[in-house]
Amino acid sequence: MSVPGSFAVLRVLWLLSVFGTVLPLDGGMLFPRESSFREVKELNGLWDFRADGSPNRNEGFEKAWHKRRLAKTGPVIEMPVPASYNDITQDPTLRDFIGWVWYDREVAVPARWISDEGTRVVLRVGSAHYYSIVWVNGEKVTEHEGGHLPFEAEISSLIRREPTKPCRITIAVNNTLTLETLPPGTIQYMNDSSRYPDGFFVQNMDFDFFNYAGIHRSVLLYTTPKVYVDDISVETNFMDYTGLVRYKVSVQGGFSNTLNITLMDKDGHFVASSSGSSGGLRVVDVKLWWPYLMHENPGYLYSMKVHLIAVSETSTYEDEYTLPVGIRTINVTNTQFLINNKPFYFHGVNKHEDSDIRGRGFDWPLIVKDFNLMKWLGVNSFRTSHYPYAEEILQMCDRHGIVVIDECPGVGIKDIRSFGNASLSHHLVVMDELVRRDKNHPSVVMWSVANEPASEMPPAEFYFKTLIEHTKALDQTRPVTYVTITEADMDKGGPYVDVVCVNSYFAWYFDQGRLDIVPLQLSTHFENWYRKYQRPIIQSEYGADAVPGLHMDPPMMFTEEYQNALLQSYHDVFDQKRNQYFIGELIWNFADFMTSQGIYRVVGNKKGIFTRQRQPKAAAFLLRKRYWRLANETGRLLPD
Ligand code: BDP
C-alpha cells in the first residue's frame, strides 16, 4: 500500500521493491481459460454416486471402489455436478449424511490430447466439501483438504497409458469436521444404548449454516503446453494520469523461454508491452478500476496477455494466458478506507452460497440474479461470509465494480483445542491457497482471516497474531482483518488488524425486543473500539430474523416491521459516526439461508432481506432507499 510520491521516484522504488505477493505454495492456480494454446472441457452434468453407509464409512476403501466403475461395486444414483448432494433426493439420511460419498464418471478425452506428448492435461475441481481424494483409472492423482478452494492434478501420462480406453474419474468426498478442520467441528458418539442405537453419532459445529457437501464447483479437464505459464501476479499503482502494472510470471516445464507481455484496453487496443518474467507496464491516460456507484464507468478492466515461447532442441512450445487487470490502489488510514486515494464507504451485504435444491452448488442463474438484486439495492460491496466464493463470482465483481472482503472458512473456532499447532498450520495453508487464487482480483480489497473466533481464550492471541502477520506477508497490498463480536477482542486481536470489523446483534440476541437500547449500546461500542485502536470500523454484521409475511405493529421480533425498525435504529447511529471513523455497513444477510435444525431456526436463518427464493421482504425496500442515498452522499468522486 504505497503512498504516491513523484511519479519517477515512485516508479523506480516500486519496481525495485520486493514484490508484495509472496507465495509459498508450489505452483499457481490460474483460473482455466481457453486461448489459442489452451483448451477446456467441462465435466459437469450427471455423475454416478453412492454414499458409503457402512458403520465405519470405510467400505469404499476396504473394497477399493475406485478400481472399477462405481456401478460395478454396488447400487448408484445419478448426482448432478456441481451441486450439494444433501437436498437432491427424498432421503433424509442422505441430507444429513456424515462420511465418505463417492462420485464417478467416464470421459472421452480428445485423441489429440493423448497423442500430442507436448500437451499437458490437467484435471481440476473448483471445490468439493470437505476432504477429497481423486483417482484416474484407479490411480490416486491427488487429495485435498478443505472446501471452497480449487485443486488439480496433471494426468497426462496416466491417460496416455491406455489411450483407447475412456478415462474414469473417481472422486471420494468426506464432509466430516474435526477440531482441526476449517471450519472445525466434533463428532460425538452417543454411547447410552438405552437412548441411541449402536454406533449412533452426531456432527457438532459452532457455526450457523448448513454443512452442505459434495462437489460444489465445476470439474474440468484443461490443457496447457508442456512448457506453460503457471502463475501470474500483478500489482497496480498510479500517479496522476499514469498507471503502473507490475507483473511477475512463473513458467514451468523447463527450457529457456521468451515471455512477451501485452496490455490492452477494454476495446482491445494496445496500451503497453514488456518482456521477461517480471517487470512493469506504464499506462498513459489510465482508466482506473472504480467501485460501482463511485464512478460513471466502474469496473474498468485491461487485459494482460502473457505470451510464452519455449524452444528445446527438438520442439517449440507456445502458450498464452490473458488475465483481466484492474488498476487501483487501496490504502487505510486511522479513519478511512481509500480506493484510488478517495474515501470509500461500504454499503453492502453479507452473503452465503446457498439456495434451494442446489445447496452450495455453483449456479449461474442464481449468481446473475444475485448481482441484479445487489445492483438494484445499490450495494457496492459484500463479504464472502464465511468462506471463499466461486472464482466466477469474483470475476463478476471485477467487471461490475463490486468490492469484496474475501473471507476464509475460519468460522466457528470456539473450542480451545482448535487453537493448536495442527489447526494453525492448516489455517495458514488455507490463507496461502486463498491469496494464491484471489490475489489478482481488483475487486478484492481486504482479507478476512476468521469470523467470530473465541478470541478470549488464551491461545487465541498467538494464533491470530501469527495468522494476520502471515497474511500480510503473503500480500502487502491489501489490509487484513478478522471479524469480531466480543468486546474481549479489544484486548486480543484488535492490535493486529488494519480495519476493525464488528458484528453485533443488539435488541436481538440481547435485550430482546428492546429497540430503544440500540442507539446507546451501539454508539458506546463504537466509541470504545475507536478510542482503543484508532482504526476505521465496519459494522460487518447486524440484523434480525423476519419470517416473510409476518406483520405486527408496534413491531415484535420475527416480523417484517421489527426487522425494519432494528435496521433503522442501527442506521441512525451509523449516520452519526459516518463522518468520523465509521466506514461501512454490511447487512446480515442478503438472503435467508439454510442452517442445521435447532430451536433458534425456523427452517433456516431468516435474517435475509430477501427470502431464500430471492423475493424482497420490506427491509429490502428500506435498504434500497438508504443505499442509493448513501451512494449519492458518499460515492460520487470527490474533487481532487
Ligand atoms: C453471527 C454469525 C453468523 C450468523 C449470525 C446469526 O457470524 O454466521 O448467522 O450471527 O446469528 O454471529 O444470524
PDB file of C-alpha atoms in Angstrom, residues 2 9-18 235-237 244-246 280-281:
ATOM      1  CA  SER A   2       2.468   2.618  -1.082  1.00  0.00           C
ATOM      2  CA  VAL A   9      10.670   8.127  -7.881  1.00  0.00           C
ATOM      3  CA  LEU A  10       7.607   6.063  -7.272  1.00  0.00           C
ATOM      4  CA  ARG A  11       8.186   4.027 -10.374  1.00  0.00           C
ATOM      5  CA  VAL A  12      11.795   3.200  -9.576  1.00  0.00           C
ATOM      6  CA  LEU A  13      11.136   2.443  -5.917  1.00  0.00           C
ATOM      7  CA  TRP A  14       8.135   0.430  -6.737  1.00  0.00           C
ATOM      8  CA  LEU A  15       9.858  -1.662  -9.363  1.00  0.00           C
ATOM      9  CA  LEU A  16      12.833  -2.288  -7.106  1.00  0.00           C
ATOM     10  CA  SER A  17      10.839  -3.057  -4.011  1.00  0.00           C
ATOM     11  CA  VAL A  18      10.109  -6.623  -3.053  1.00  0.00           C
ATOM     12  CA  GLU A 235       0.170  -5.245  -8.521  1.00  0.00           C
ATOM     13  CA  THR A 236      -1.065  -1.898  -9.650  1.00  0.00           C
ATOM     14  CA  ASN A 237      -0.486   1.729  -8.809  1.00  0.00           C
ATOM     15  CA  LEU A 244       1.568   1.140 -13.473  1.00  0.00           C
ATOM     16  CA  VAL A 245       1.091  -2.587 -13.643  1.00  0.00           C
ATOM     17  CA  ARG A 246       3.867  -4.546 -12.061  1.00  0.00           C
ATOM     18  CA  GLY A 280       6.329  -3.042 -15.181  1.00  0.00           C
ATOM     19  CA  LEU A 281       3.868  -1.686 -17.710  1.00  0.00           C
TER      20      LEU A 281
END
